[in-house]
Coordinates of C-alpha atoms in Angstrom, one line a residue:
Chain D
M1 CA -41.6 -2.5 37.3
S2 CA -39.8 -2.7 34.0
T3 CA -40.6 -5.3 31.4
N4 CA -37.3 -7.0 31.8
V5 CA -37.8 -7.5 35.5
K6 CA -41.4 -8.8 34.9
D7 CA -40.2 -11.2 32.3
Y8 CA -37.4 -12.4 34.6
L9 CA -39.7 -13.0 37.5
L10 CA -42.2 -14.8 35.2
E11 CA -39.5 -17.1 33.8
L12 CA -38.1 -17.7 37.3
C13 CA -41.6 -18.7 38.7
C14 CA -42.2 -21.0 35.7
S15 CA -38.8 -22.6 35.9
Y16 CA -38.9 -23.1 39.7
T17 CA -42.4 -24.6 39.6
I18 CA -41.4 -27.1 36.8
I19 CA -38.2 -28.1 38.6
S20 CA -39.8 -28.5 42.0
V21 CA -42.6 -30.6 40.6
L22 CA -40.2 -32.7 38.6
G23 CA -38.0 -33.1 41.8
S24 CA -41.1 -34.2 43.8
V25 CA -42.0 -36.7 41.1
V26 CA -38.5 -38.1 41.1
N27 CA -38.5 -38.3 44.9
I28 CA -41.8 -40.2 45.0
I29 CA -40.6 -42.7 42.3
F30 CA -37.1 -43.3 43.7
G31 CA -37.9 -42.7 47.3
G32 CA -35.6 -39.7 47.7
Q33 CA -35.9 -37.1 50.4
T34 CA -35.2 -33.4 50.5
N35 CA -34.7 -30.7 53.2
N36 CA -35.2 -27.0 53.6
I37 CA -31.6 -26.2 52.5
N38 CA -32.1 -28.2 49.3
V39 CA -35.3 -26.4 48.5
L40 CA -33.7 -23.0 49.0
L41 CA -30.6 -24.1 47.0
M42 CA -32.8 -25.2 44.1
F43 CA -34.5 -21.8 44.1
C44 CA -31.2 -20.0 44.2
F45 CA -29.9 -22.1 41.3
C46 CA -33.0 -21.3 39.3
A47 CA -32.6 -17.6 40.0
I48 CA -29.0 -17.6 38.9
I49 CA -29.5 -19.7 35.8
V50 CA -32.6 -17.8 34.6
F51 CA -30.7 -14.5 35.1
V52 CA -27.7 -15.7 33.1
L53 CA -29.8 -17.1 30.3
S54 CA -31.8 -13.9 30.2
L55 CA -28.6 -12.0 29.3
H56 CA -28.7 -13.6 25.8
K57 CA -29.3 -10.1 24.2
L58 CA -25.9 -9.0 25.3
F59 CA -24.4 -11.8 23.1
D60 CA -26.0 -10.7 19.8
A61 CA -22.6 -10.0 18.3
V62 CA -21.2 -13.5 18.9
S63 CA -22.4 -16.8 17.6
P64 CA -25.0 -18.8 19.5
L65 CA -22.4 -21.5 20.2
V66 CA -20.1 -19.0 21.9
M67 CA -23.0 -17.5 23.7
M68 CA -24.0 -21.0 25.1
I69 CA -20.5 -21.8 26.2
V70 CA -20.1 -18.4 28.0
Q71 CA -23.5 -18.7 29.6
Y72 CA -22.7 -22.2 30.7
L73 CA -19.5 -21.1 32.3
L74 CA -21.1 -18.1 34.0
A75 CA -24.1 -20.0 35.3
W76 CA -22.0 -23.0 36.5
G77 CA -19.4 -20.7 38.1
A78 CA -22.1 -18.7 40.0
C79 CA -23.9 -21.9 41.2
A80 CA -20.5 -23.4 42.2
L81 CA -19.8 -20.3 44.3
V82 CA -23.1 -20.7 46.1
V83 CA -22.3 -24.4 46.8
Y84 CA -18.8 -23.4 48.0
I85 CA -20.2 -20.8 50.4
L86 CA -22.7 -23.4 51.7
S87 CA -19.9 -25.9 52.2
V88 CA -18.1 -23.4 54.3
L89 CA -21.1 -22.1 56.3
V90 CA -23.3 -25.2 56.6
E91 CA -21.7 -28.5 55.8
P92 CA -18.5 -29.5 53.9
V93 CA -19.3 -30.7 50.3
T94 CA -17.6 -34.0 49.4
P95 CA -15.8 -34.5 46.0
R96 CA -18.6 -36.9 45.0
A97 CA -21.2 -34.2 45.7
W98 CA -19.2 -31.8 43.5
F99 CA -19.2 -34.3 40.7
E100 CA -23.0 -34.9 41.2
F101 CA -23.5 -31.1 41.1
W102 CA -21.5 -30.8 37.9
R103 CA -23.3 -33.7 36.3
S104 CA -26.8 -32.6 37.3
F105 CA -26.1 -29.1 36.0
T106 CA -24.4 -30.1 32.7
I107 CA -26.7 -32.9 31.4
P108 CA -29.9 -30.7 31.3
Y109 CA -27.8 -27.9 29.8
I110 CA -26.5 -30.1 27.0
I111 CA -30.0 -31.4 26.3
G112 CA -31.3 -27.9 26.1
A113 CA -28.4 -26.8 23.9
G114 CA -29.0 -29.8 21.6
Y115 CA -32.6 -29.0 21.3
Y116 CA -31.8 -25.4 20.4
Y117 CA -29.3 -26.6 17.8
Y118 CA -31.9 -28.9 16.3
R119 CA -34.4 -26.0 16.2
V120 CA -32.0 -23.7 14.4
F121 CA -31.6 -26.2 11.6
A122 CA -35.3 -27.2 11.6
D123 CA -36.4 -23.5 11.4
A124 CA -33.9 -22.8 8.6
K125 CA -35.4 -25.7 6.6
K126 CA -38.9 -24.4 7.1
Q127 CA -37.9 -20.9 6.1
N128 CA -36.1 -22.2 3.0
D129 CA -39.3 -23.9 2.0
L130 CA -41.3 -20.7 2.6
I131 CA -38.8 -18.6 0.6
A132 CA -38.9 -21.1 -2.3
E133 CA -42.7 -20.9 -2.3
L134 CA -42.7 -17.1 -2.3
R135 CA -40.1 -17.0 -5.1
Q136 CA -42.2 -19.3 -7.2
K137 CA -45.3 -17.2 -6.7
E138 CA -43.4 -14.0 -7.4
N139 CA -42.1 -15.6 -10.7
D140 CA -45.6 -16.7 -11.6
D141 CA -47.0 -13.2 -11.0
T142 CA -44.2 -11.5 -13.0
Q143 CA -44.5 -13.9 -16.0
G144 CA -48.3 -14.2 -15.8
Chain Z
M1 CA -36.6 17.7 -14.8
K2 CA -39.9 19.5 -14.3
L3 CA -42.8 17.4 -12.8
N4 CA -46.4 18.2 -13.3
L5 CA -49.1 16.3 -11.4
Y6 CA -52.8 16.5 -12.4
E7 CA -55.7 15.1 -10.4
T8 CA -58.5 14.0 -12.7
K9 CA -61.1 12.4 -10.5
N10 CA -63.5 11.6 -13.3
D11 CA -60.9 10.0 -15.5
M12 CA -60.4 6.4 -14.4
N13 CA -57.7 5.8 -17.0
E14 CA -54.6 6.9 -15.1
H15 CA -51.6 7.6 -17.3
V16 CA -48.2 9.1 -17.4
D17 CA -46.9 11.3 -20.3
V18 CA -43.2 11.8 -20.6
Y19 CA -41.8 14.6 -22.9
Y20 CA -38.1 14.0 -23.7
N21 CA -35.6 15.3 -26.3
N22 CA -33.5 12.2 -26.4
M23 CA -34.0 8.7 -25.0
R24 CA -31.4 8.8 -22.2
P25 CA -31.0 6.0 -19.7
V26 CA -32.8 8.0 -17.1
I27 CA -35.9 8.2 -19.3
R28 CA -35.7 4.4 -20.0
Q29 CA -35.4 3.8 -16.2
L30 CA -38.4 6.1 -15.6
I31 CA -40.5 4.1 -18.1
D32 CA -39.4 0.8 -16.5
T33 CA -40.4 2.1 -13.1
V34 CA -43.9 3.3 -14.3
N35 CA -44.5 0.0 -16.1
S36 CA -43.4 -2.2 -13.2
E37 CA -45.4 -0.1 -10.7
R38 CA -42.7 -0.4 -8.1
P39 CA -41.2 2.2 -5.8
S40 CA -37.9 3.5 -7.1
L41 CA -34.7 4.1 -5.1
S42 CA -32.1 6.3 -6.6
G43 CA -28.4 6.0 -5.9
R44 CA -25.0 6.8 -7.2
P45 CA -22.3 4.2 -7.8
A46 CA -20.3 3.6 -4.6
D47 CA -17.1 3.2 -6.7
E48 CA -16.0 6.8 -7.3
D49 CA -14.4 5.9 -10.6
L50 CA -17.8 4.9 -11.9
D51 CA -19.6 7.9 -10.4
D52 CA -20.3 10.5 -13.2
G53 CA -22.5 12.6 -10.9
D54 CA -25.8 11.2 -12.3
E55 CA -28.2 9.4 -10.0
V56 CA -29.3 6.0 -11.2
I57 CA -32.8 4.7 -10.5
L58 CA -32.6 1.3 -8.8
D59 CA -35.4 -1.2 -9.4
P60 CA -36.0 -3.0 -6.0
R61 CA -36.3 -6.3 -7.9
N62 CA -32.6 -6.0 -8.8
I63 CA -31.4 -5.2 -5.2
Y64 CA -30.0 -8.1 -3.2
Y65 CA -29.7 -6.3 0.1
L66 CA -29.2 -2.9 1.7
D67 CA -26.2 -2.4 4.0
H68 CA -25.8 0.5 6.4
V69 CA -22.1 1.1 7.1
E70 CA -20.7 4.2 8.8
R71 CA -23.9 6.2 8.4
K72 CA -24.0 5.5 4.7
L73 CA -26.5 3.2 3.0
F74 CA -25.5 1.0 0.2
A75 CA -27.6 -1.1 -2.2
Y76 CA -26.0 -4.3 -3.6
T77 CA -27.2 -5.3 -7.0
K78 CA -25.9 -7.7 -9.7
D79 CA -24.4 -4.8 -11.6
G80 CA -22.6 -3.2 -8.6
V81 CA -22.9 -1.3 -5.4
Y82 CA -24.8 2.0 -5.1
R83 CA -24.9 4.6 -2.4
V84 CA -28.5 5.4 -1.5
M85 CA -29.4 8.7 0.2
N86 CA -32.4 7.3 2.1
T87 CA -32.2 6.0 5.6
L88 CA -32.5 2.3 6.3
A89 CA -35.7 2.8 8.3
T90 CA -37.3 4.7 5.3
C91 CA -36.3 1.9 2.9
E92 CA -37.6 -0.7 5.3
E93 CA -41.0 1.0 5.3
M94 CA -41.0 1.8 1.6
L95 CA -39.9 -1.6 0.5
W96 CA -41.9 -3.7 2.9
N97 CA -44.4 -4.8 0.3
Y98 CA -41.6 -5.7 -2.1
G99 CA -39.9 -8.5 -0.3
F100 CA -37.5 -6.5 1.9
V101 CA -37.1 -7.4 5.5
R102 CA -34.8 -6.4 8.3
V103 CA -32.3 -9.1 9.4
S104 CA -30.0 -7.1 11.5
K105 CA -29.4 -3.6 12.7
S106 CA -27.7 -2.7 9.5
N107 CA -29.1 -5.0 6.8
L108 CA -32.4 -5.2 4.8
V109 CA -32.6 -8.2 2.5
N110 CA -34.7 -9.0 -0.5
I111 CA -36.2 -12.4 0.2
Y112 CA -36.8 -13.0 -3.5
K113 CA -33.1 -13.0 -4.1
I114 CA -32.3 -15.4 -1.3
V115 CA -31.2 -18.8 -2.7
Q116 CA -30.8 -20.5 0.6
L117 CA -30.7 -20.0 4.3
K118 CA -27.9 -22.0 5.8
P119 CA -27.0 -22.4 9.5
D120 CA -23.3 -22.6 10.3
L121 CA -21.9 -25.1 12.8
N122 CA -21.7 -22.2 15.3
M123 CA -25.5 -21.8 14.8
K124 CA -25.3 -18.5 13.0
V125 CA -27.8 -18.5 10.2
Y126 CA -26.8 -17.0 6.8
A127 CA -28.9 -16.0 3.8
S128 CA -27.0 -16.8 0.6
F129 CA -27.7 -14.9 -2.6
D130 CA -27.2 -16.0 -6.2
N131 CA -24.2 -13.7 -6.5
G132 CA -22.4 -15.7 -3.9
E133 CA -22.6 -13.2 -1.1
R134 CA -24.2 -14.0 2.2
I135 CA -25.7 -12.0 5.1
C136 CA -26.1 -13.1 8.7
I137 CA -29.6 -13.2 10.1
N138 CA -29.3 -11.9 13.6
R139 CA -30.9 -13.9 16.4
S140 CA -32.8 -10.8 17.6
Y141 CA -34.5 -10.5 14.1
K142 CA -35.2 -14.2 13.7
K143 CA -38.7 -14.0 14.9
S144 CA -39.7 -10.9 12.9
F145 CA -38.0 -12.5 9.8
N146 CA -40.2 -15.6 10.2
D147 CA -43.3 -13.5 10.9
Y148 CA -42.6 -11.5 7.7
L149 CA -42.3 -14.7 5.6
Q150 CA -45.6 -16.0 7.1
K151 CA -47.3 -12.6 6.4
M152 CA -46.1 -12.5 2.8
R153 CA -47.3 -16.0 2.2
G154 CA -50.7 -15.0 3.6
M155 CA -50.9 -12.0 1.3
M156 CA -50.1 -14.0 -1.9

Protein backbone atom coordinates (compact mmCIF):
# COMPACT_ATOMS: atom_id res chain seq x y z
CA MET A 1 0.00 0.00 0.00
CA SER A 2 1.46 3.35 -0.96
CA THR A 3 2.38 5.95 1.64
CA ASN A 4 -0.28 8.34 0.34
CA VAL A 5 -3.05 5.76 0.80
CA LYS A 6 -1.75 4.87 4.27
CA ASP A 7 -1.65 8.53 5.26
CA TYR A 8 -5.12 9.07 3.86
CA LEU A 9 -6.59 6.11 5.79
CA LEU A 10 -4.85 7.19 8.99
CA GLU A 11 -6.19 10.74 8.69
CA LEU A 12 -9.65 9.42 7.85
CA CYS A 13 -9.71 7.12 10.89
CA CYS A 14 -8.55 9.93 13.22
CA SER A 15 -11.03 12.46 11.78
CA TYR A 16 -13.97 10.07 11.90
CA THR A 17 -13.17 9.01 15.47
CA ILE A 18 -12.92 12.62 16.67
CA ILE A 19 -16.12 13.68 14.89
CA SER A 20 -18.17 10.67 16.03
CA VAL A 21 -17.02 11.10 19.64
CA LEU A 22 -17.81 14.84 19.52
CA GLY A 23 -21.19 14.05 17.92
CA SER A 24 -21.99 11.58 20.71
CA VAL A 25 -21.00 14.12 23.39
CA VAL A 26 -23.21 16.78 21.77
CA ASN A 27 -26.10 14.27 21.55
CA ILE A 28 -25.73 13.38 25.25
CA ILE A 29 -25.63 17.04 26.32
CA PHE A 30 -28.46 18.32 24.11
CA GLY A 31 -30.48 15.11 23.98
CA GLY A 32 -30.15 14.62 20.23
CA GLN A 33 -30.52 11.31 18.41
CA THR A 34 -28.88 9.78 15.39
CA ASN A 35 -29.63 6.89 13.03
CA ASN A 36 -27.74 4.53 10.76
CA ILE A 37 -28.04 6.78 7.70
CA ASN A 38 -26.60 9.72 9.65
CA VAL A 39 -23.63 7.63 10.83
CA LEU A 40 -22.90 6.47 7.27
CA LEU A 41 -23.34 10.01 5.97
CA MET A 42 -20.90 11.31 8.57
CA PHE A 43 -18.32 8.73 7.47
CA CYS A 44 -18.93 9.61 3.82
CA PHE A 45 -18.43 13.33 4.51
CA CYS A 46 -15.24 12.58 6.44
CA ALA A 47 -13.89 10.48 3.54
CA ILE A 48 -14.65 13.23 1.02
CA ILE A 49 -13.29 16.11 3.08
CA VAL A 50 -10.10 14.30 4.10
CA PHE A 51 -9.54 13.35 0.46
CA VAL A 52 -10.01 16.91 -0.79
CA LEU A 53 -7.79 18.37 1.93
CA SER A 54 -5.10 15.77 1.19
CA LEU A 55 -4.84 17.20 -2.32
CA HIS A 56 -3.08 20.30 -0.94
CA LYS A 57 0.19 19.36 -2.68
CA LEU A 58 -1.49 19.92 -6.04
CA PHE A 59 -2.00 23.56 -5.09
CA ASP A 60 1.64 24.42 -4.43
CA ALA A 61 1.71 26.95 -7.25
CA VAL A 62 -1.16 29.01 -5.87
CA SER A 63 -1.52 30.94 -2.63
CA PRO A 64 -2.89 29.18 0.48
CA LEU A 65 -5.96 31.46 0.36
CA VAL A 66 -6.84 30.32 -3.17
CA MET A 67 -6.13 26.72 -2.16
CA MET A 68 -8.52 27.00 0.80
CA ILE A 69 -11.31 28.50 -1.29
CA VAL A 70 -10.93 25.89 -4.06
CA GLN A 71 -10.80 23.04 -1.54
CA TYR A 72 -13.84 24.44 0.26
CA LEU A 73 -15.84 24.56 -2.96
CA LEU A 74 -14.70 21.08 -4.02
CA ALA A 75 -15.44 19.48 -0.65
CA TRP A 76 -18.75 21.28 -0.21
CA GLY A 77 -19.82 20.42 -3.78
CA ALA A 78 -18.98 16.72 -3.33
CA CYS A 79 -20.80 16.53 0.02
CA ALA A 80 -23.80 18.40 -1.40
CA LEU A 81 -23.93 15.87 -4.25
CA VAL A 82 -24.10 13.03 -1.71
CA VAL A 83 -26.90 14.83 0.16
CA TYR A 84 -28.76 15.39 -3.11
CA ILE A 85 -28.49 11.69 -4.08
CA LEU A 86 -29.77 10.74 -0.62
CA SER A 87 -32.63 13.19 -0.94
CA VAL A 88 -33.65 11.48 -4.18
CA LEU A 89 -33.14 7.89 -3.00
CA VAL A 90 -34.09 7.97 0.69
CA GLU A 91 -35.96 11.05 1.83
CA PRO A 92 -36.40 14.56 0.38
CA VAL A 93 -34.18 17.19 2.03
CA THR A 94 -35.97 20.36 3.14
CA PRO A 95 -34.57 23.84 2.43
CA ARG A 96 -33.96 24.22 6.17
CA ALA A 97 -31.88 21.01 6.12
CA TRP A 98 -29.82 22.37 3.21
CA PHE A 99 -29.16 25.52 5.21
CA GLU A 100 -28.16 23.46 8.28
CA PHE A 101 -25.90 21.35 6.08
CA TRP A 102 -24.19 24.46 4.66
CA ARG A 103 -23.82 26.02 8.13
CA SER A 104 -22.45 22.90 9.82
CA PHE A 105 -19.97 22.49 6.98
CA THR A 106 -18.85 26.12 6.70
CA ILE A 107 -18.43 27.11 10.35
CA PRO A 108 -15.82 24.40 11.21
CA TYR A 109 -14.07 25.11 7.90
CA ILE A 110 -13.81 28.84 8.66
CA ILE A 111 -12.53 28.09 12.18
CA GLY A 112 -9.89 25.74 10.72
CA ALA A 113 -8.90 28.27 8.05
CA GLY A 114 -8.66 31.02 10.68
CA TYR A 115 -6.39 28.86 12.80
CA TYR A 116 -4.19 28.14 9.77
CA TYR A 117 -4.06 31.90 9.03
CA TYR A 118 -3.00 32.61 12.61
CA ARG A 119 -0.33 29.89 12.44
CA VAL A 120 1.18 31.33 9.25
CA PHE A 121 1.74 34.70 10.96
CA ALA A 122 2.81 33.17 14.29
CA ASP A 123 5.34 30.87 12.56
CA ALA A 124 6.71 33.77 10.51
CA LYS A 125 7.23 35.79 13.69
CA LYS A 126 9.06 32.89 15.37
CA GLN A 127 11.24 32.36 12.31
CA ASN A 128 12.01 36.08 12.14
CA ASP A 129 13.25 35.95 15.73
CA LEU A 130 15.37 32.88 14.94
CA ILE A 131 16.88 34.51 11.86
CA ALA A 132 17.69 37.68 13.82
CA GLU A 133 19.40 35.56 16.49
CA LEU A 134 21.41 33.63 13.87
CA ARG A 135 22.44 36.85 12.11
CA GLN A 136 23.58 38.34 15.40
CA LYS A 137 25.67 35.25 16.20
CA GLU A 138 27.14 35.22 12.69
CA ASN A 139 28.12 38.91 13.04
CA ASP A 140 29.70 38.24 16.43
CA ASP A 141 31.71 35.33 14.98
CA THR A 142 32.86 37.38 11.99
CA GLN A 143 33.90 40.37 14.06
CA GLY A 144 35.24 38.39 17.00
CA MET B 1 46.66 28.24 -13.36
CA LYS B 2 48.63 25.21 -12.19
CA LEU B 3 47.61 23.69 -8.86
CA ASN B 4 50.00 21.63 -6.70
CA LEU B 5 48.75 19.87 -3.57
CA TYR B 6 51.17 18.47 -0.97
CA GLU B 7 50.15 16.21 1.87
CA THR B 8 52.41 16.84 4.89
CA LYS B 9 51.12 14.67 7.71
CA ASN B 10 53.80 15.72 10.22
CA ASP B 11 53.38 19.42 9.59
CA MET B 12 50.39 20.73 11.59
CA ASN B 13 50.86 24.22 10.22
CA GLU B 14 48.74 24.04 7.08
CA HIS B 15 49.43 26.83 4.65
CA VAL B 16 48.87 28.04 1.10
CA ASP B 17 51.59 29.59 -1.08
CA VAL B 18 50.49 31.61 -4.09
CA TYR B 19 53.01 32.48 -6.84
CA TYR B 20 51.78 35.29 -9.07
CA ASN B 21 53.27 37.74 -11.53
CA ASN B 22 50.77 40.54 -10.90
CA MET B 23 48.07 41.04 -8.30
CA ARG B 24 45.02 40.46 -10.49
CA PRO B 25 41.50 40.44 -9.07
CA VAL B 26 41.41 36.68 -9.33
CA ILE B 27 44.48 36.40 -7.06
CA ARG B 28 42.89 38.78 -4.55
CA GLN B 29 39.72 36.72 -4.61
CA LEU B 30 41.77 33.57 -4.07
CA ILE B 31 43.40 35.16 -1.01
CA ASP B 32 40.01 36.22 0.35
CA THR B 33 38.66 32.72 -0.10
CA VAL B 34 41.61 31.12 1.71
CA ASN B 35 41.45 33.64 4.54
CA SER B 36 37.73 33.33 5.05
CA GLU B 37 37.87 29.53 4.82
CA ARG B 38 34.66 29.37 2.89
CA PRO B 39 33.74 27.33 -0.18
CA SER B 40 33.90 29.33 -3.33
CA LEU B 41 31.48 29.41 -6.16
CA SER B 42 32.60 30.71 -9.48
CA GLY B 43 30.37 32.39 -11.99
CA ARG B 44 30.25 34.72 -14.94
CA PRO B 45 28.18 37.89 -15.11
CA ALA B 46 24.70 37.06 -16.37
CA ASP B 47 24.66 40.35 -18.26
CA GLU B 48 26.52 39.60 -21.52
CA ASP B 49 27.75 43.20 -21.76
CA LEU B 50 29.66 42.75 -18.51
CA ASP B 51 30.94 39.27 -19.33
CA ASP B 52 34.61 39.49 -20.42
CA GLY B 53 35.03 35.71 -20.41
CA ASP B 54 36.72 35.53 -16.99
CA GLU B 55 35.12 33.61 -14.18
CA VAL B 56 34.62 35.51 -10.93
CA ILE B 57 34.92 33.75 -7.60
CA LEU B 58 31.81 34.42 -5.54
CA ASP B 59 31.99 34.57 -1.78
CA PRO B 60 28.89 32.79 -0.37
CA ARG B 61 28.59 35.58 2.21
CA ASN B 62 27.79 38.02 -0.59
CA ILE B 63 25.13 35.88 -2.25
CA TYR B 64 21.51 36.66 -1.40
CA TYR B 65 19.99 33.70 -3.16
CA LEU B 66 20.41 31.23 -6.00
CA ASP B 67 17.74 30.98 -8.64
CA HIS B 68 17.32 28.12 -11.09
CA VAL B 69 15.64 29.35 -14.27
CA GLU B 70 15.35 27.41 -17.53
CA ARG B 71 18.10 24.94 -16.57
CA LYS B 72 20.46 27.77 -15.67
CA LEU B 73 21.56 28.70 -12.17
CA PHE B 74 21.99 32.34 -11.19
CA ALA B 75 23.51 33.81 -8.04
CA TYR B 76 22.14 37.16 -6.91
CA THR B 77 24.61 39.41 -5.09
CA LYS B 78 24.68 43.08 -4.17
CA ASP B 79 26.96 43.75 -7.15
CA GLY B 80 24.97 41.88 -9.73
CA VAL B 81 23.75 38.58 -11.07
CA TYR B 82 26.14 35.78 -11.98
CA ARG B 83 25.59 32.59 -13.93
CA VAL B 84 26.89 29.66 -11.89
CA MET B 85 27.82 26.39 -13.59
CA ASN B 86 26.93 24.12 -10.65
CA THR B 87 23.57 22.48 -10.14
CA LEU B 88 21.20 23.69 -7.46
CA ALA B 89 21.46 20.34 -5.63
CA THR B 90 25.29 20.58 -5.57
CA CYS B 91 25.12 24.12 -4.23
CA GLU B 92 22.58 23.09 -1.62
CA GLU B 93 24.94 20.40 -0.35
CA MET B 94 28.06 22.56 -0.61
CA LEU B 95 26.55 25.61 1.08
CA TRP B 96 24.49 23.86 3.75
CA ASN B 97 26.88 24.91 6.50
CA TYR B 98 26.99 28.47 5.27
CA GLY B 99 23.39 29.51 5.77
CA PHE B 100 21.88 28.36 2.49
CA VAL B 101 18.56 26.54 2.60
CA ARG B 102 16.12 25.43 -0.07
CA VAL B 103 12.82 27.35 -0.02
CA SER B 104 11.32 26.15 -3.29
CA LYS B 105 12.10 23.88 -6.23
CA SER B 106 14.22 26.58 -7.81
CA ASN B 107 15.51 28.76 -4.96
CA LEU B 108 18.21 28.47 -2.35
CA VAL B 109 18.39 31.44 0.03
CA ASN B 110 21.09 32.75 2.35
CA ILE B 111 19.40 33.10 5.74
CA TYR B 112 22.02 35.61 6.89
CA LYS B 113 20.83 37.99 4.17
CA ILE B 114 17.15 37.76 5.07
CA VAL B 115 15.92 40.97 6.64
CA GLN B 116 12.41 39.81 7.32
CA LEU B 117 9.93 37.03 6.66
CA LYS B 118 6.57 38.50 5.86
CA PRO B 119 3.32 36.70 5.08
CA ASP B 120 1.04 38.32 2.53
CA LEU B 121 -2.71 38.55 3.01
CA ASN B 122 -3.06 35.56 0.70
CA MET B 123 -0.89 33.62 3.23
CA LYS B 124 2.15 33.26 0.97
CA VAL B 125 5.29 33.86 3.03
CA TYR B 126 8.07 35.96 1.47
CA ALA B 127 11.69 36.36 2.55
CA SER B 128 12.80 39.98 2.03
CA PHE B 129 16.46 40.86 1.48
CA ASP B 130 18.25 44.11 2.15
CA ASN B 131 18.49 44.80 -1.59
CA GLY B 132 14.69 45.05 -1.70
CA GLU B 133 14.10 41.74 -3.45
CA ARG B 134 11.92 39.01 -2.03
CA ILE B 135 11.56 35.29 -2.55
CA CYS B 136 8.51 33.18 -1.80
CA ILE B 137 8.94 30.37 0.71
CA ASN B 138 6.99 27.49 -0.72
CA ARG B 139 4.55 25.70 1.58
CA SER B 140 6.16 22.33 0.83
CA TYR B 141 9.53 23.60 2.07
CA LYS B 142 8.16 25.39 5.14
CA LYS B 143 8.89 22.54 7.53
CA SER B 144 12.40 21.87 6.21
CA PHE B 145 13.11 25.63 6.36
CA ASN B 146 12.05 25.73 10.00
CA ASP B 147 14.04 22.57 10.80
CA TYR B 148 17.09 24.13 9.19
CA LEU B 149 16.81 27.28 11.33
CA GLN B 150 16.50 25.14 14.45
CA LYS B 151 19.52 23.03 13.46
CA MET B 152 21.63 26.10 12.76
CA ARG B 153 20.73 27.56 16.12
CA GLY B 154 21.68 24.27 17.76
CA MET B 155 25.07 24.28 16.04
CA MET B 156 25.99 27.83 17.05
